[in-house]
């Protein structure tokens, strides 16, 4: 492949300041932690556990007097 000569040539200042163009880059954010269970799901599970315990207690209470 033949080399393409650039139309523009690089010019560096002999005096003064050399400035560089700031290129925007991606910034990664801190990951957000999501709960494994929602608050609503936890409340429903708690209510279900309480209901199961109440049923067990009622079953035990009904079995005790008959014995």
CSV table of C-alpha atoms in Angstrom, one decimal:
chain,number,residue,atom,x,y,z
A,1,UNK,CA,0.0,0.0,0.0
A,2,UNK,CA,1.4,3.4,-0.8
A,3,UNK,CA,1.8,5.8,2.1
A,4,UNK,CA,-0.5,8.8,2.0
A,5,UNK,CA,1.3,12.0,2.8
A,6,UNK,CA,-0.6,14.3,5.2
A,7,UNK,CA,-1.6,17.7,3.9
A,8,UNK,CA,-1.1,19.2,7.4
A,9,UNK,CA,2.2,19.2,9.1
A,10,UNK,CA,2.7,19.2,12.8
A,11,UNK,CA,3.8,22.5,14.3
A,12,UNK,CA,5.2,22.7,17.8
A,13,UNK,CA,5.6,26.2,19.4
A,14,UNK,CA,9.1,27.2,20.4
A,15,UNK,CA,7.9,29.6,23.1
A,16,UNK,CA,4.8,29.8,25.2
A,17,UNK,CA,2.4,27.1,26.3
A,18,UNK,CA,1.4,24.0,24.5
A,19,UNK,CA,-2.2,23.2,25.1
A,20,UNK,CA,-4.0,19.8,24.7
A,21,UNK,CA,-7.6,19.2,23.8
A,22,UNK,CA,-9.4,17.5,26.7
A,23,UNK,CA,-11.2,14.4,25.4
A,24,UNK,CA,-14.3,13.4,27.4
A,25,UNK,CA,-14.1,9.9,28.8
A,26,UNK,CA,-16.6,7.5,30.4
A,27,UNK,CA,-16.8,7.6,34.1
A,28,UNK,CA,-18.0,4.5,35.8
A,29,UNK,CA,-20.4,5.0,38.7
A,30,UNK,CA,-20.5,3.1,41.9
A,31,UNK,CA,-22.9,0.1,41.5
A,32,UNK,CA,-26.2,0.4,43.2
A,33,UNK,CA,-27.2,-2.5,45.5
A,34,UNK,CA,-30.7,-3.7,45.0
A,35,UNK,CA,-32.5,-5.7,47.7
A,36,UNK,CA,-32.9,-9.4,46.9
A,37,UNK,CA,-36.5,-9.2,48.2
A,38,UNK,CA,-38.8,-6.2,48.1
A,39,UNK,CA,-40.3,-4.8,51.2
A,40,UNK,CA,-43.7,-5.9,50.1
A,41,UNK,CA,-42.6,-9.5,49.6
A,42,UNK,CA,-41.0,-9.5,53.0
A,43,UNK,CA,-44.3,-8.3,54.6
A,44,UNK,CA,-46.3,-10.9,52.7
A,45,UNK,CA,-43.9,-13.7,53.9
A,46,UNK,CA,-44.1,-12.5,57.5
A,47,UNK,CA,-47.9,-12.5,57.3
A,48,UNK,CA,-47.9,-16.0,55.9
A,49,UNK,CA,-45.6,-17.3,58.6
A,50,UNK,CA,-47.7,-15.7,61.3
A,51,UNK,CA,-50.9,-17.3,59.8
A,52,UNK,CA,-49.2,-20.7,59.7
A,53,UNK,CA,-48.1,-20.4,63.3
A,54,UNK,CA,-51.7,-19.4,64.3
A,55,UNK,CA,-53.1,-22.5,62.5
A,56,UNK,CA,-50.5,-24.7,64.2
A,57,UNK,CA,-51.4,-23.3,67.6
A,58,UNK,CA,-55.1,-23.8,66.9
A,59,UNK,CA,-54.5,-27.4,65.9
A,60,UNK,CA,-52.5,-28.0,69.1
A,61,UNK,CA,-55.1,-26.4,71.2
A,62,UNK,CA,-57.9,-28.4,69.7
A,63,UNK,CA,-56.0,-31.7,70.1
A,64,UNK,CA,-55.1,-31.2,73.8
A,65,UNK,CA,-58.6,-31.2,75.3
A,66,UNK,CA,-59.6,-34.4,73.5
A,67,UNK,CA,-56.7,-36.4,75.0
